[in-house]
CSV table of C-alpha atoms and ligand atoms in Angstrom, one decimal:
chain,number,residue,atom,x,y,z
A,1,UNK,CA,172.2,-77.6,57.4
A,2,UNK,CA,172.8,-80.4,59.8
A,3,UNK,CA,176.3,-78.7,60.8
A,4,UNK,CA,174.2,-75.5,61.3
A,5,UNK,CA,171.7,-77.1,63.6
A,6,UNK,CA,174.5,-78.8,65.6
A,7,UNK,CA,176.2,-75.6,66.0
A,8,UNK,CA,173.1,-73.8,67.0
A,9,UNK,CA,172.6,-76.6,69.7
A,10,UNK,CA,176.3,-76.3,70.9
A,11,UNK,CA,176.4,-72.7,71.2
A,12,UNK,CA,173.1,-72.6,73.3
A,13,UNK,CA,170.0,-70.7,72.7
A,14,UNK,CA,171.8,-67.4,71.6
A,15,UNK,CA,172.6,-69.0,68.1
A,16,UNK,CA,170.1,-69.6,65.2
A,17,UNK,CA,170.5,-70.6,61.5
A,18,UNK,CA,171.6,-67.7,59.2
A,19,UNK,CA,168.9,-66.1,57.2
A,20,UNK,CA,171.0,-65.2,54.2
A,21,UNK,CA,172.2,-66.8,51.1
A,22,UNK,CA,174.9,-69.8,51.4
A,23,UNK,CA,178.4,-68.8,51.3
A,24,UNK,CA,181.2,-71.2,50.2
A,25,UNK,CA,182.9,-71.1,53.8
A,26,UNK,CA,179.6,-72.6,55.1
A,27,UNK,CA,180.6,-75.9,54.2
A,28,UNK,CA,184.1,-75.9,56.1
A,29,UNK,CA,183.9,-77.6,59.6
A,30,UNK,CA,185.1,-75.3,62.2
A,31,UNK,CA,186.0,-78.1,64.9
A,32,UNK,CA,189.7,-78.1,66.0
A,33,UNK,CA,191.8,-79.7,68.7
A,34,UNK,CA,191.4,-77.5,71.6
A,35,UNK,CA,195.2,-77.5,72.2
A,36,UNK,CA,198.4,-77.3,70.4
A,37,UNK,CA,199.2,-76.0,67.2
A,38,UNK,CA,196.4,-74.9,65.2
A,39,UNK,CA,196.0,-75.8,61.6
A,40,UNK,CA,193.7,-73.3,59.5
A,41,UNK,CA,192.1,-74.4,56.4
A,42,UNK,CA,193.6,-72.9,53.1
A,43,UNK,CA,190.9,-70.5,52.0
A,44,UNK,CA,191.2,-67.8,49.4
A,45,UNK,CA,192.5,-64.5,51.1
A,46,UNK,CA,192.8,-61.1,49.4
A,47,UNK,CA,194.1,-57.6,50.5
A,48,UNK,CA,191.3,-55.2,50.9
A,49,UNK,CA,191.5,-51.4,51.7
A,50,UNK,CA,187.9,-50.5,51.7
A,51,UNK,CA,186.0,-49.3,48.7
A,52,UNK,CA,183.2,-47.2,50.3
A,53,UNK,CA,185.4,-46.1,53.3
A,54,UNK,CA,189.0,-46.8,53.7
A,55,UNK,CA,190.2,-49.2,56.7
A,56,UNK,CA,193.2,-47.7,59.0
A,57,UNK,CA,195.3,-50.5,57.5
A,58,UNK,CA,194.5,-53.1,54.7
A,59,UNK,CA,192.6,-56.2,55.6
A,60,UNK,CA,193.1,-59.8,54.8
A,61,UNK,CA,189.7,-61.2,54.0
A,62,UNK,CA,188.0,-63.9,52.1
A,63,UNK,CA,186.4,-62.5,48.7
A,64,UNK,CA,183.0,-63.3,50.1
A,65,UNK,CA,183.3,-61.4,53.1
A,66,UNK,CA,184.9,-58.3,51.2
A,67,UNK,CA,181.4,-58.1,49.6
A,68,UNK,CA,179.6,-58.0,53.1
A,69,UNK,CA,182.2,-55.3,54.0
A,70,UNK,CA,181.3,-53.1,51.1
A,71,UNK,CA,177.7,-53.2,52.3
A,72,UNK,CA,178.8,-52.6,55.8
A,73,UNK,CA,180.7,-49.4,54.9
A,74,UNK,CA,177.7,-48.2,53.0
A,75,UNK,CA,175.5,-48.4,56.2
A,76,UNK,CA,178.3,-46.8,58.0
A,77,UNK,CA,178.5,-43.8,55.5
A,78,UNK,CA,174.6,-43.4,55.6
A,79,UNK,CA,174.5,-43.5,59.4
A,80,UNK,CA,177.3,-41.1,59.8
A,81,UNK,CA,176.0,-38.6,57.4
A,82,UNK,CA,172.8,-38.5,59.2
A,83,UNK,CA,174.1,-37.9,62.5
A,84,UNK,CA,177.2,-36.0,61.7
A,85,UNK,CA,176.7,-34.3,58.2
A,86,UNK,CA,179.5,-36.5,56.9
A,87,UNK,CA,181.1,-40.0,56.6
A,88,UNK,CA,184.2,-41.0,58.2
A,89,UNK,CA,187.6,-41.2,56.4
A,90,UNK,CA,188.7,-44.2,58.1
A,91,UNK,CA,187.3,-47.3,60.1
A,92,UNK,CA,189.8,-48.2,63.0
A,93,UNK,CA,190.1,-51.9,63.3
A,94,UNK,CA,192.2,-54.6,65.5
A,95,UNK,CA,192.4,-57.2,62.8
A,96,UNK,CA,190.8,-59.5,60.1
A,97,UNK,CA,192.6,-62.7,59.2
A,98,UNK,CA,194.4,-64.3,62.1
A,99,UNK,CA,194.7,-68.0,62.4
A,100,UNK,CA,193.5,-68.8,66.0
A,101,UNK,CA,190.7,-70.6,67.9
A,102,UNK,CA,187.7,-69.0,69.5
A,103,UNK,CA,188.8,-67.9,73.1
A,104,UNK,CA,185.7,-68.9,75.0
A,105,UNK,CA,185.3,-72.1,72.6
A,106,UNK,CA,188.7,-73.6,72.3
A,107,UNK,CA,187.2,-76.5,70.3
A,108,UNK,CA,186.4,-74.3,67.6
A,109,UNK,CA,188.3,-72.3,64.9
A,110,UNK,CA,187.7,-68.5,65.2
A,111,UNK,CA,186.2,-66.9,61.8
A,112,UNK,CA,189.2,-64.7,62.0
A,113,UNK,CA,191.0,-68.1,60.9
A,114,UNK,CA,189.0,-68.1,57.8
A,115,UNK,CA,189.4,-64.4,56.9
A,116,UNK,CA,185.7,-64.3,57.7
A,117,UNK,CA,185.7,-61.7,60.5
A,118,UNK,CA,186.7,-58.1,61.4
A,119,UNK,CA,187.1,-56.4,64.8
A,120,UNK,CA,186.1,-52.8,64.6
A,121,UNK,CA,187.3,-50.4,67.1
A,122,UNK,CA,186.1,-46.9,65.9
A,123,UNK,CA,186.1,-44.3,63.2
A,124,UNK,CA,188.2,-41.2,62.1
A,125,UNK,CA,186.1,-38.2,60.9
A,126,UNK,CA,187.1,-35.3,59.0
A,127,UNK,CA,186.2,-31.6,59.8
A,128,UNK,CA,182.6,-30.9,58.5
A,129,UNK,CA,182.9,-30.0,54.7
A,130,UNK,CA,181.9,-26.2,54.4
A,131,UNK,CA,178.8,-27.3,52.2
A,132,UNK,CA,177.9,-30.3,54.1
A,133,UNK,CA,174.2,-30.4,55.6
A,134,UNK,CA,174.7,-31.2,59.2
A,135,UNK,CA,171.9,-31.5,62.0
A,136,UNK,CA,171.2,-28.2,63.4
A,137,UNK,CA,171.8,-29.1,67.1
A,138,UNK,CA,175.3,-30.8,66.1
A,139,UNK,CA,177.7,-29.8,68.9
A,140,UNK,CA,180.3,-27.2,67.7
A,141,UNK,CA,183.2,-29.3,68.6
A,142,UNK,CA,181.9,-31.9,66.2
A,143,UNK,CA,182.3,-29.9,63.3
A,144,UNK,CA,185.8,-30.2,63.8
A,145,UNK,CA,187.9,-33.4,63.1
A,146,UNK,CA,187.3,-36.2,66.0
A,147,UNK,CA,187.6,-39.9,66.5
A,148,UNK,CA,184.8,-42.3,67.7
A,149,UNK,CA,185.7,-45.3,69.8
A,150,UNK,CA,183.7,-48.1,71.0
A,151,UNK,CA,185.5,-47.7,74.4
A,152,UNK,CA,184.5,-45.3,75.8
A,153,UNK,CA,182.0,-43.9,73.5
A,154,UNK,CA,179.4,-46.7,73.5
A,155,UNK,CA,178.4,-46.0,77.1
A,156,UNK,CA,178.6,-42.2,76.9
A,157,UNK,CA,175.5,-40.3,78.1
A,158,UNK,CA,176.4,-36.7,77.9
A,159,UNK,CA,178.5,-34.2,75.8
A,160,UNK,CA,179.7,-34.7,72.4
A,161,UNK,CA,180.5,-38.4,73.3
A,162,UNK,CA,176.5,-38.9,73.6
A,163,UNK,CA,176.6,-38.3,69.9
A,164,UNK,CA,179.0,-41.0,69.3
A,165,UNK,CA,177.0,-43.1,71.4
A,166,UNK,CA,173.7,-42.5,69.3
A,167,UNK,CA,176.0,-43.0,66.1
A,168,UNK,CA,177.3,-46.5,67.3
A,169,UNK,CA,173.9,-47.7,68.6
A,170,UNK,CA,172.0,-46.5,65.3
A,171,UNK,CA,174.7,-48.2,63.3
A,172,UNK,CA,174.6,-51.7,65.0
A,173,UNK,CA,170.6,-51.6,65.1
A,174,UNK,CA,170.9,-51.1,61.2
A,175,UNK,CA,173.3,-53.8,60.9
A,176,UNK,CA,171.2,-56.2,63.0
A,177,UNK,CA,168.0,-55.4,60.9
A,178,UNK,CA,170.2,-56.5,57.6
A,179,UNK,CA,170.6,-60.3,57.2
A,180,UNK,CA,172.7,-59.8,54.3
A,181,UNK,CA,175.7,-58.1,56.0
A,182,UNK,CA,176.8,-60.0,59.1
A,183,UNK,CA,175.6,-63.0,60.8
A,184,UNK,CA,177.5,-62.8,64.2
A,185,UNK,CA,177.8,-59.4,65.9
A,186,UNK,CA,179.3,-59.2,69.2
A,187,UNK,CA,180.0,-55.9,71.1
A,188,UNK,CA,180.4,-54.6,74.6
A,189,UNK,CA,177.7,-56.9,76.1
A,190,UNK,CA,179.7,-59.9,75.1
A,191,UNK,CA,182.7,-61.2,77.2
A,192,UNK,CA,186.0,-59.9,76.0
A,193,UNK,CA,184.6,-57.3,73.5
A,194,UNK,CA,184.7,-54.0,75.5
A,195,UNK,CA,186.6,-51.9,73.0
A,196,UNK,CA,185.4,-53.4,69.8
A,197,UNK,CA,182.6,-55.1,67.6
A,198,UNK,CA,183.4,-58.3,66.3
A,199,UNK,CA,181.7,-59.0,63.0
A,200,UNK,CA,181.6,-62.3,61.1
A,201,UNK,CA,179.8,-64.6,58.6
A,202,UNK,CA,179.8,-67.7,60.5
A,203,UNK,CA,177.3,-70.3,59.3
A,204,UNK,CA,175.2,-69.5,62.4
A,205,UNK,CA,173.7,-66.2,63.6
A,206,UNK,CA,174.5,-64.6,67.2
A,207,UNK,CA,173.8,-60.9,67.9
A,208,UNK,CA,175.0,-59.9,71.3
A,209,UNK,CA,176.0,-56.2,71.3
B,1,LIG,ZN1,186.9,-60.7,66.4
């Protein structure tokens, strides 16, 4: 708990303690030397392809983080089904495990270095299945296959891309309301995250989407 309070102070007013159950990785210190070769703690890592929705390529993650990802996929499926009448077939990502520092905070190990983070870039949707129930006003183009990408769709205000913006915003609102999925959620509102959502389970909570 002391660790969490310290981190909240160091990261400024944006961080607060997590509101969910304790995770094994919470006990690991994240402080590292700011330069030189980085040593990541040995933590369990598994290959994960996605149980509810597949990832475009397999992830390497900590088993506890996999549980959070399953819940995330379920929220993606529910939100996409409401907005588009079907779930995506793939989640596009920019990486999971990667032993490195936090770019803006080189004194700290990135959660990617613990297999405790995922960068989501978009979603691949199939054509609308014949018997699927889609919203009556779904644009005709969106009954065909398409992709949603954080960049540029997050900002879109008209045309079919505005549906993508609606989907992405509804999704992040739902994820923010769930303390039991991700603790840190960064997006286009945060420096360096124009084209992806960064989700992790660090031992503090920051939401800047
Ligand atoms: Zn990331």
